[in-house]
PDB file of C-alpha atoms in Angstrom:
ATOM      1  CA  UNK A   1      80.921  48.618  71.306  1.00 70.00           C
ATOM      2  CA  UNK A   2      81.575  51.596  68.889  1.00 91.00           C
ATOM      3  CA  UNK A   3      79.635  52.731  66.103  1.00 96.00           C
ATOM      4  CA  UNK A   4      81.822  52.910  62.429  1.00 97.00           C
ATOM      5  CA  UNK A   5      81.271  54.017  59.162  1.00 98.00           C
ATOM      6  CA  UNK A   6      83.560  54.129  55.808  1.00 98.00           C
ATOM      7  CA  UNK A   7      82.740  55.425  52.463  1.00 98.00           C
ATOM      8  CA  UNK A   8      84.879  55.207  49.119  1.00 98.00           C
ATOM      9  CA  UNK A   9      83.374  57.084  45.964  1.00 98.00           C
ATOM     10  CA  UNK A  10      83.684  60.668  44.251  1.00 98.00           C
ATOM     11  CA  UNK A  11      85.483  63.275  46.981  1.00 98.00           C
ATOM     12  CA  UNK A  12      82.574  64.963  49.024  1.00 97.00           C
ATOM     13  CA  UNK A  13      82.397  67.619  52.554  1.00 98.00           C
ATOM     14  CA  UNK A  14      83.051  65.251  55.957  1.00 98.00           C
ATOM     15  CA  UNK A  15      79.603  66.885  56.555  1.00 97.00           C
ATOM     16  CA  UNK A  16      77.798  64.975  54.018  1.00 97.00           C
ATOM     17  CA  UNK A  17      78.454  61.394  56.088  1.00 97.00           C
ATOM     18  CA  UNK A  18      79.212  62.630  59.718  1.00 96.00           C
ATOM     19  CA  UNK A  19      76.843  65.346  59.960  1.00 94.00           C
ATOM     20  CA  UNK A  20      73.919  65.666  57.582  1.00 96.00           C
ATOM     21  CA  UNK A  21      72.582  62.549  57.043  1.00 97.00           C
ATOM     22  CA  UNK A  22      69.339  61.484  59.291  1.00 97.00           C
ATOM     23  CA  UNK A  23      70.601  58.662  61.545  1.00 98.00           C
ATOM     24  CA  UNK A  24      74.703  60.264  60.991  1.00 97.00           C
ATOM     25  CA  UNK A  25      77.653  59.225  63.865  1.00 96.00           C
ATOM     26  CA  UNK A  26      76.379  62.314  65.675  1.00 96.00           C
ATOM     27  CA  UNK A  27      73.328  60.682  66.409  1.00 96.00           C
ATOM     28  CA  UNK A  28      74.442  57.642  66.660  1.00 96.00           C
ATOM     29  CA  UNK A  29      76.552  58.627  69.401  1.00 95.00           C
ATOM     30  CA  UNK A  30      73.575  59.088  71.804  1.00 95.00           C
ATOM     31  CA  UNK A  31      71.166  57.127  70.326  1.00 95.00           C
ATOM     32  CA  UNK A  32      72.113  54.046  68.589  1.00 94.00           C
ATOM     33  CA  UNK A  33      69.594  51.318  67.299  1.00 94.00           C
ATOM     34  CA  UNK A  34      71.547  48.278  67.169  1.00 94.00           C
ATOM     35  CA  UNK A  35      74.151  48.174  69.440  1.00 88.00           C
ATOM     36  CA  UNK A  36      74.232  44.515  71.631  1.00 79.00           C
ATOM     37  CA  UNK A  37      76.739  46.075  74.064  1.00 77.00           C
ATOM     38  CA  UNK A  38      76.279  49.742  76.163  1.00 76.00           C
ATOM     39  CA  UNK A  39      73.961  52.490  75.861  1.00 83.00           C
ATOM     40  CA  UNK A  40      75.997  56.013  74.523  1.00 89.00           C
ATOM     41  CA  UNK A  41      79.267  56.128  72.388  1.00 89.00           C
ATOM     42  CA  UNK A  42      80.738  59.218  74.387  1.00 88.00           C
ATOM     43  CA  UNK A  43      83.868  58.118  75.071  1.00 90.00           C
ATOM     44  CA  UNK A  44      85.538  60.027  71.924  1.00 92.00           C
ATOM     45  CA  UNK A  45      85.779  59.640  68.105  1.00 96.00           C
ATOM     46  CA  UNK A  46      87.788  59.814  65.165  1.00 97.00           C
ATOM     47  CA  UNK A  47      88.028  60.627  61.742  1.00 98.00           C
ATOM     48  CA  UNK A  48      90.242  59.594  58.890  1.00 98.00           C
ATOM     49  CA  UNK A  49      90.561  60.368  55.746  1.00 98.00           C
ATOM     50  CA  UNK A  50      92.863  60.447  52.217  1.00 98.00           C
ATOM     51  CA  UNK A  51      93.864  63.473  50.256  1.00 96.00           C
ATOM     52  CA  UNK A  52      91.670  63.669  47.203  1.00 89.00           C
ATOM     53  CA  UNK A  53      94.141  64.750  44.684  1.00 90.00           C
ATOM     54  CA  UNK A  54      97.781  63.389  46.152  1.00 91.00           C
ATOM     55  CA  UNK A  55      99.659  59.848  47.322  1.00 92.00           C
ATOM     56  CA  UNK A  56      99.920  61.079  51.218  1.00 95.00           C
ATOM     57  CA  UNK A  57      99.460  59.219  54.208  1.00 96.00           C
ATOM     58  CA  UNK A  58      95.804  59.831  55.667  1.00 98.00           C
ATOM     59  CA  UNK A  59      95.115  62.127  57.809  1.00 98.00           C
ATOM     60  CA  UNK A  60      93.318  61.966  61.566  1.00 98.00           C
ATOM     61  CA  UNK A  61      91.177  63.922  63.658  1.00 98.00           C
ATOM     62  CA  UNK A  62      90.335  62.643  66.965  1.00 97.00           C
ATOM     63  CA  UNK A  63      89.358  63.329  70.739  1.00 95.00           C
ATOM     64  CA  UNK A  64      88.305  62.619  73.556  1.00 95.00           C
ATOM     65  CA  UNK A  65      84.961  64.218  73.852  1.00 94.00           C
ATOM     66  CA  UNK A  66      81.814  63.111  72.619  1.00 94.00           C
ATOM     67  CA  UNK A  67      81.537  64.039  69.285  1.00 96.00           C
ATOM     68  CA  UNK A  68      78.338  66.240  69.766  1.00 95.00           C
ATOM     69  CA  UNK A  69      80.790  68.470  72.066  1.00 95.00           C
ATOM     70  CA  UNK A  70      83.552  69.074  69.920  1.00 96.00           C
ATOM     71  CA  UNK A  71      83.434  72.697  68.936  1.00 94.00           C
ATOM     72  CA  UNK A  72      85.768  72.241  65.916  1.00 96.00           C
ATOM     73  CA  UNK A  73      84.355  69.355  64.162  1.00 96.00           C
ATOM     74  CA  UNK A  74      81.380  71.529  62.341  1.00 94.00           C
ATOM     75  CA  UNK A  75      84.263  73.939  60.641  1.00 96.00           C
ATOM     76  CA  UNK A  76      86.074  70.981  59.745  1.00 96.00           C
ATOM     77  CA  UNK A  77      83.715  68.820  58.433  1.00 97.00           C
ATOM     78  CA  UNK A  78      82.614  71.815  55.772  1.00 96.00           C
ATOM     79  CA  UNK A  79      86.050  71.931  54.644  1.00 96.00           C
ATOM     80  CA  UNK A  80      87.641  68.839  54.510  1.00 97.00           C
ATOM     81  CA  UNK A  81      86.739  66.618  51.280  1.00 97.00           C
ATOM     82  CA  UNK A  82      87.698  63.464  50.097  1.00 98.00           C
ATOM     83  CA  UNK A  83      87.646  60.339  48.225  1.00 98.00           C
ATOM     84  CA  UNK A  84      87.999  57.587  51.057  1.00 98.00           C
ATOM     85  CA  UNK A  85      86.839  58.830  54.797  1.00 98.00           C
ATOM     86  CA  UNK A  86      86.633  56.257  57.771  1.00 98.00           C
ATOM     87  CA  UNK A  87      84.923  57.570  60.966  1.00 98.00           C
ATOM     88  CA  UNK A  88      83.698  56.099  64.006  1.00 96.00           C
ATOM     89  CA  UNK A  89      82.427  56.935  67.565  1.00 96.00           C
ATOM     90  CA  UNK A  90      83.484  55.069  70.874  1.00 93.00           C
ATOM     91  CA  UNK A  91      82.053  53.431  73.613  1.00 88.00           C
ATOM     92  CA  UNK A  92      84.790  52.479  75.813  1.00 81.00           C
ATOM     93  CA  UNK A  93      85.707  48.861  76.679  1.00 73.00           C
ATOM     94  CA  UNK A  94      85.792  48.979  80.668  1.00 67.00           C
ATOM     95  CA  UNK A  95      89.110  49.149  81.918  1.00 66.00           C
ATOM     96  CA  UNK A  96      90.449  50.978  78.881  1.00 64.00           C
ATOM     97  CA  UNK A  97      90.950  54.200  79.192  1.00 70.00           C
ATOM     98  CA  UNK A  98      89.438  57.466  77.742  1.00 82.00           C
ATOM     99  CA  UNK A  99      92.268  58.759  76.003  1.00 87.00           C
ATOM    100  CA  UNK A 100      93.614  60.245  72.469  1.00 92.00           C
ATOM    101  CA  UNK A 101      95.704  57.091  71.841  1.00 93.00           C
ATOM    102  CA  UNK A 102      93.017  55.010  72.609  1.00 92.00           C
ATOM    103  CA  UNK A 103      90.816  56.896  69.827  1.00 95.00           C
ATOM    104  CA  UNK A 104      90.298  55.552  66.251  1.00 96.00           C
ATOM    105  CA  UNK A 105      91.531  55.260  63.559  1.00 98.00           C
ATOM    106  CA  UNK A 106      94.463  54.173  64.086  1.00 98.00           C
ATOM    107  CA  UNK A 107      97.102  54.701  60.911  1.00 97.00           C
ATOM    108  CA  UNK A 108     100.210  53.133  59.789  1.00 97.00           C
ATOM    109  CA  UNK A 109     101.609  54.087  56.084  1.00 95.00           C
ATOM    110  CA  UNK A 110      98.689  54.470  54.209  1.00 96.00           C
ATOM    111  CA  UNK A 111      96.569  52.152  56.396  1.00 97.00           C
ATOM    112  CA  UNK A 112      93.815  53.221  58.209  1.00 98.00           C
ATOM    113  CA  UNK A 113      92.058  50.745  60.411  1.00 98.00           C
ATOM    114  CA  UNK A 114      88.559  50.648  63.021  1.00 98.00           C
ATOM    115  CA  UNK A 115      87.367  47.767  65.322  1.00 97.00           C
ATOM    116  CA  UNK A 116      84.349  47.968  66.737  1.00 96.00           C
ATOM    117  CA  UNK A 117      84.021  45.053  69.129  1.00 94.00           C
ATOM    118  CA  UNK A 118      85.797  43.562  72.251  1.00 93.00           C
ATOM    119  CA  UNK A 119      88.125  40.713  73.326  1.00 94.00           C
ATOM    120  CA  UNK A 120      86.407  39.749  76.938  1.00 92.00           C
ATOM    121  CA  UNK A 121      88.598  40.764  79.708  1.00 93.00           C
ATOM    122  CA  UNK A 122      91.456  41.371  77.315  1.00 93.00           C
ATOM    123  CA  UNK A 123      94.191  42.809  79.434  1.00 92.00           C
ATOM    124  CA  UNK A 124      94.354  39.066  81.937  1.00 94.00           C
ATOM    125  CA  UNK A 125      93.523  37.198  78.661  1.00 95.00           C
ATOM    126  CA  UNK A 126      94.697  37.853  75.198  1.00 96.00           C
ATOM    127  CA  UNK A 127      96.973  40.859  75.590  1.00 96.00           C
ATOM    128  CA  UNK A 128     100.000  38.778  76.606  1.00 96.00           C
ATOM    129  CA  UNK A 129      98.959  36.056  73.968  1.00 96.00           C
ATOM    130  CA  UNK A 130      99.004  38.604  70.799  1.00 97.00           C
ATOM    131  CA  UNK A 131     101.951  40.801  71.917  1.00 97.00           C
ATOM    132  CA  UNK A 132     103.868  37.017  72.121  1.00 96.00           C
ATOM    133  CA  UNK A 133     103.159  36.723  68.010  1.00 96.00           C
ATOM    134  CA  UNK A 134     103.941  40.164  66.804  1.00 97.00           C
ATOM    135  CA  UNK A 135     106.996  41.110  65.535  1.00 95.00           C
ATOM    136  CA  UNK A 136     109.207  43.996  66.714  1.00 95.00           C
ATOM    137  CA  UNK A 137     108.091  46.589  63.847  1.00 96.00           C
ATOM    138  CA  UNK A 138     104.392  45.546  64.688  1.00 97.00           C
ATOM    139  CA  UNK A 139     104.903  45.730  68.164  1.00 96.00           C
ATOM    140  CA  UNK A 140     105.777  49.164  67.937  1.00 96.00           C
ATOM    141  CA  UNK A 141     103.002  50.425  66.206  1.00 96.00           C
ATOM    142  CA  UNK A 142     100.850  49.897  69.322  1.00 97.00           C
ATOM    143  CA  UNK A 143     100.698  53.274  71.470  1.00 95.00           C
ATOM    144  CA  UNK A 144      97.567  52.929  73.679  1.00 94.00           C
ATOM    145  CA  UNK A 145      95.866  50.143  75.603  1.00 94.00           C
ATOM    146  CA  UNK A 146      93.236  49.155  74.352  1.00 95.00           C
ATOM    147  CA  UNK A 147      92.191  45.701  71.980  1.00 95.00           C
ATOM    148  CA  UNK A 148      91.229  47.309  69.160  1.00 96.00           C
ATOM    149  CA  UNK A 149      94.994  48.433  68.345  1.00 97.00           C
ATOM    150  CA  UNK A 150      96.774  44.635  69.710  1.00 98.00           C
ATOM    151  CA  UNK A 151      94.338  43.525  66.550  1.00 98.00           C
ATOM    152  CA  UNK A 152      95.578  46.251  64.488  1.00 98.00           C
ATOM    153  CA  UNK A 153      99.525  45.382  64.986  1.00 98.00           C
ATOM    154  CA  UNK A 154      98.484  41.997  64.489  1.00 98.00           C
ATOM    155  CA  UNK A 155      96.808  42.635  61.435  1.00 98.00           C
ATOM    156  CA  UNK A 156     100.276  44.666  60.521  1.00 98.00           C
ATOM    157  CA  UNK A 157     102.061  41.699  61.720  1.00 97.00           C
ATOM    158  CA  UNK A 158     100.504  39.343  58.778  1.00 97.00           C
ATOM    159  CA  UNK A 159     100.607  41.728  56.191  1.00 96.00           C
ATOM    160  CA  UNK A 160     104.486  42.932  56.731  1.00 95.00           C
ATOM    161  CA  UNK A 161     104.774  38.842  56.124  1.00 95.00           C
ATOM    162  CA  UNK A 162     103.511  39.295  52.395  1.00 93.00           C
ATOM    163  CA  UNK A 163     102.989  42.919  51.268  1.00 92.00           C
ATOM    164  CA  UNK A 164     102.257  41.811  48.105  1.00 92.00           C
ATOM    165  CA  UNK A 165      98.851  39.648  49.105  1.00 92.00           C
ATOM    166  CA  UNK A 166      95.132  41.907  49.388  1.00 93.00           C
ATOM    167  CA  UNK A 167      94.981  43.302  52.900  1.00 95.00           C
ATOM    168  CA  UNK A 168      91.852  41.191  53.547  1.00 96.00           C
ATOM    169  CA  UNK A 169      93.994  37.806  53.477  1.00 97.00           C
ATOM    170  CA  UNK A 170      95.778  40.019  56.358  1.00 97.00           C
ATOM    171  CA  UNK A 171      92.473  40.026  57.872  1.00 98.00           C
ATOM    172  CA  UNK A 172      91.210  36.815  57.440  1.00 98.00           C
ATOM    173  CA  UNK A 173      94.649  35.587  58.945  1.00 97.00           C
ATOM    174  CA  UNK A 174      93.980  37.506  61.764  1.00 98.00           C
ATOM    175  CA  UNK A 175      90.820  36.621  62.559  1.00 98.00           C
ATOM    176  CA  UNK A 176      91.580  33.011  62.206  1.00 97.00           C
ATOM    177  CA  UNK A 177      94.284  33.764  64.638  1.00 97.00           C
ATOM    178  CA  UNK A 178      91.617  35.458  67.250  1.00 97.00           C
ATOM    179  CA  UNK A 179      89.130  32.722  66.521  1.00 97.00           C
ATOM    180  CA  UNK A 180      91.953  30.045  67.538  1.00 96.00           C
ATOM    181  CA  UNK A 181      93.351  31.970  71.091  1.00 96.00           C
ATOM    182  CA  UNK A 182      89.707  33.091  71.981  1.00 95.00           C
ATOM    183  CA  UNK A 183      88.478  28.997  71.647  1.00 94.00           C
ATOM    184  CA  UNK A 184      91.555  27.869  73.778  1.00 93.00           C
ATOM    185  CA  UNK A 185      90.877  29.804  76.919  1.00 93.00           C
ATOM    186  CA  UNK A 186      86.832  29.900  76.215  1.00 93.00           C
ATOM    187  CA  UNK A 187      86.902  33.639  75.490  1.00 93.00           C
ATOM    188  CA  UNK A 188      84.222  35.551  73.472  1.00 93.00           C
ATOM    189  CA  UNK A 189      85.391  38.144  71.042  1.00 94.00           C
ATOM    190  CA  UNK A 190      83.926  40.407  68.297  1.00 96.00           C
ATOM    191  CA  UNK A 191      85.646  42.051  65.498  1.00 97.00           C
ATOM    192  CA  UNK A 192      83.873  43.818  63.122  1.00 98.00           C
ATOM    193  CA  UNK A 193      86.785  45.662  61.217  1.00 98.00           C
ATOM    194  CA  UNK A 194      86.886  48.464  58.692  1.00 98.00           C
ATOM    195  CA  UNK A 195      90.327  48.687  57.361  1.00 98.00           C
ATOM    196  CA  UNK A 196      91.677  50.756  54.045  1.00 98.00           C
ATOM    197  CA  UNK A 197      94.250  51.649  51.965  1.00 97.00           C
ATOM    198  CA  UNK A 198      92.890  54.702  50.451  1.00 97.00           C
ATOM    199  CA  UNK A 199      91.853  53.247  47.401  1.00 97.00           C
ATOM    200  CA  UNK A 200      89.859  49.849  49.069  1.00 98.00           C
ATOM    201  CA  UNK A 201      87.667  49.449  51.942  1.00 98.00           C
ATOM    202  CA  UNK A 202      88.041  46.145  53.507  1.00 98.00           C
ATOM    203  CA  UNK A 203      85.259  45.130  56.395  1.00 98.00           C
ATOM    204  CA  UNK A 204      84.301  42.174  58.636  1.00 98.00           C
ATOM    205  CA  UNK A 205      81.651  41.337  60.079  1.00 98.00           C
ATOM    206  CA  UNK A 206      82.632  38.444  62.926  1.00 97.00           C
ATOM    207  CA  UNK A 207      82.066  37.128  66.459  1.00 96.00           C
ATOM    208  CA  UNK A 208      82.501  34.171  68.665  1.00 93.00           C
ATOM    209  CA  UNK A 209      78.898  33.824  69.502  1.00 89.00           C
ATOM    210  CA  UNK A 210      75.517  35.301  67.564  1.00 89.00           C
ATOM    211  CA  UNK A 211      74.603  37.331  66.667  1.00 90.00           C
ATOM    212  CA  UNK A 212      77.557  39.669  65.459  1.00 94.00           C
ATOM    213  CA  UNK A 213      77.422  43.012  65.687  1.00 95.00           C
ATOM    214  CA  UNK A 214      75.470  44.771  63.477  1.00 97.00           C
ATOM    215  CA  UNK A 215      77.037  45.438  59.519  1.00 98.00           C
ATOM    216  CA  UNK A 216      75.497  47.178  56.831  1.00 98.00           C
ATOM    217  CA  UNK A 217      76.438  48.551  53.364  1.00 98.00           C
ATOM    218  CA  UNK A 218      74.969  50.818  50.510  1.00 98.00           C
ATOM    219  CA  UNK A 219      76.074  51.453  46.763  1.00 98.00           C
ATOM    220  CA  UNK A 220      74.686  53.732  44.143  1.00 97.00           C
ATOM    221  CA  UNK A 221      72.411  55.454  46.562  1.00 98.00           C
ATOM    222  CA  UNK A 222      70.721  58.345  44.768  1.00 97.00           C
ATOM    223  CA  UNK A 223      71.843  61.216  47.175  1.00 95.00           C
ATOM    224  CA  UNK A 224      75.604  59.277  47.011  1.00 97.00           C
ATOM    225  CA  UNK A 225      75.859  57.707  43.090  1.00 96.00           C
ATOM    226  CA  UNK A 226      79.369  55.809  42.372  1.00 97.00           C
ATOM    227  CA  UNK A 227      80.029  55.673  45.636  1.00 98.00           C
ATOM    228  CA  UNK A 228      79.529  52.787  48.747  1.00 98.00           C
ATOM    229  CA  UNK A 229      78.930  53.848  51.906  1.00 98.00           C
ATOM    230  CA  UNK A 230      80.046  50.307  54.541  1.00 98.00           C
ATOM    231  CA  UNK A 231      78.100  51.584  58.320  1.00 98.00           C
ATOM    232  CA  UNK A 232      77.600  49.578  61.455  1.00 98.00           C
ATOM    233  CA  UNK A 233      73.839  51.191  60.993  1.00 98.00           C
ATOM    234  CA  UNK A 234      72.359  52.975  57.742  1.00 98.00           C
ATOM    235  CA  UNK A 235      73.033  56.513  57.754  1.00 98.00           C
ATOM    236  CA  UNK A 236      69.732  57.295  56.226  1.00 98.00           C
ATOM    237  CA  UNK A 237      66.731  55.435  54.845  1.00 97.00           C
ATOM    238  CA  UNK A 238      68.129  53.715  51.490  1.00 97.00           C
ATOM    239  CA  UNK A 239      68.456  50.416  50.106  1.00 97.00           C
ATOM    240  CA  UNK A 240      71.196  48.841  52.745  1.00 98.00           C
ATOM    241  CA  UNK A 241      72.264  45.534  52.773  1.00 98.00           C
ATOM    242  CA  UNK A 242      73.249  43.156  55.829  1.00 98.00           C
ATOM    243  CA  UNK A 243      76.274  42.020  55.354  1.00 98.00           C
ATOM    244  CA  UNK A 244      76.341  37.923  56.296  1.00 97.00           C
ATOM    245  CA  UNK A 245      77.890  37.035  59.830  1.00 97.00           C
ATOM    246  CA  UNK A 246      81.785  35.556  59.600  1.00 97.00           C
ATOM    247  CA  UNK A 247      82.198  37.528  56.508  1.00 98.00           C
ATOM    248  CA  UNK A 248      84.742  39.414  54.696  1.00 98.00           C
ATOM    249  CA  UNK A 249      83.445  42.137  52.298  1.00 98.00           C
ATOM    250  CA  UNK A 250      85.654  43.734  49.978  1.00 98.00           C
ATOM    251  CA  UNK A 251      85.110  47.075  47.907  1.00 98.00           C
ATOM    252  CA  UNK A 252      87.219  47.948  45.166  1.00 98.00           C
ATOM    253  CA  UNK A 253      88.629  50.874  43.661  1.00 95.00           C
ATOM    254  CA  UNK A 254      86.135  50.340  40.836  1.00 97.00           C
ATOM    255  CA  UNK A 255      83.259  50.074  43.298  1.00 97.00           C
ATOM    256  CA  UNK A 256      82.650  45.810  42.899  1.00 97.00           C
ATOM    257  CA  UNK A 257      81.711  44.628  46.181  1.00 98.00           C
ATOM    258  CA  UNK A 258      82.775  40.970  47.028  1.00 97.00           C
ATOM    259  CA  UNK A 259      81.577  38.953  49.983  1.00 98.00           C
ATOM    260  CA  UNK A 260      83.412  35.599  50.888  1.00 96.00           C
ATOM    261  CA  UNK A 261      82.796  33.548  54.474  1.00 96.00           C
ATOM    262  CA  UNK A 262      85.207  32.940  57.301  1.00 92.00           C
TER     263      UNK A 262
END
């Protein structure tokens, strides 16, 4: 399991969400409240965000150390502001290694997606089974090992199919897709995705058993106004919401939040 957090609202210091708050990713990464699945998220991070002012692709910052030990990511953090920031710590799947490729977010274009989750002994199970329905551009796209980015290029796959549709039929498709492969060789899976486009976050909360892992989001906080904060635990003490199990939640540019089932 990983620990993820995406926030879309005014442009503001990395510090403010990764750093500052009470219960931030930092602390999160070695002490967690409602993980269902390992103990630490030490096996690396990663950061993403979107240029405040121009149409660029996002940018990343990631490695392979916990994210209390990088020596880099204070300076950074105080500098960097934006708009639309995705960032997440990792607890390693075992079996998939602790490497930079391996690290979230992974980008494509102007999409920037997280998975925190697993597919249940995914390299003799699924692997073969996704790879087998992507495409060759989607294919490509995949650079490490691990689930998290097989979902991703599937993901890709659907929404290279139909550009023009909302990303979150992409994910819904996907899903569906997981749901259907997972049932047929009596896997369990979890895929709680945080995906955007710079201007939308897009976020599921989903599993083949219950409970899912754990989903919460925030708008109009007082410390954070006109802006939603979408966490896998609240950052700080505020007025969260859970978001519903097999859900899709949606937040738009204009900062409307819409919740449909699975």
């Amino acid at each position: 399991m990983c620990r993820l957090m995406g926030y879309l609202g005014p442009s503001i210091s990395l510090d403010r969400l990764l750093d500052k708050p009470e219960h931030s990713l930092i602390v999160q990464s070695y002490q967690p409240r409602e993980m269902t699945a390992g103990l630490l998220n030490a096996d690396g991070f990663g950061v993403g965000w979107y240029h405040s002012q121009q149409e660029t692709p996002p940018f990343t910052y990631k490695n392979i150390l916990p994210i209390w030990n990088d020596p880099n990511l204070s300076s950074l953090s105080r500098y960097i502001e934006s708009g639309c920031v995705l960032a997440n710590v990792r607890s390693a799947t075992p079996g998939l290694g602790v490497d930079v490729s391996n690290c979230q977010p992974f980008q494509q274009d102007r999409i920037l997606f997280m998975h925190n989750g697993f597919i249940k002994n995914f390299r003799q199970t699924l692997r073969k089974a996704i790879c087998d329905r992507l495409d060759d551009t989607s294919h490509q796209v995949i650079r490490g090992t691990t689930d998290s980015e097989h979902i991703f290029a599937l993901l890709l796959h659907y929404w290279y199919q139909a550009p023009e549709k909302p990303l979150e039929e992409a994910l819904h498709q996907t899903l569906t897709t997981l749901s259907e492969l997972a049932e047929s060789q009596q896997l369990e899976f979890s895929a709680n995705i945080l995906i955007s486009n710079g201007k939308r976050l897009i976020a599921s909360r989903f599993a083949s058993h219950s409970p899912n892992p754990s989903l919460h989001w925030l708008r109009d906080d007082p410390t954070l106004p006109n802006a939603v904060i979408v966490a896998s635990e609240p950052l700080f003490a505020g007025d969260w919401t859970t978001c519903p199990e097999s859900s899709i939640l949606t937040v738009e540019d204009d900062l409307d939040i819409q919740i449909r089932p699975i």
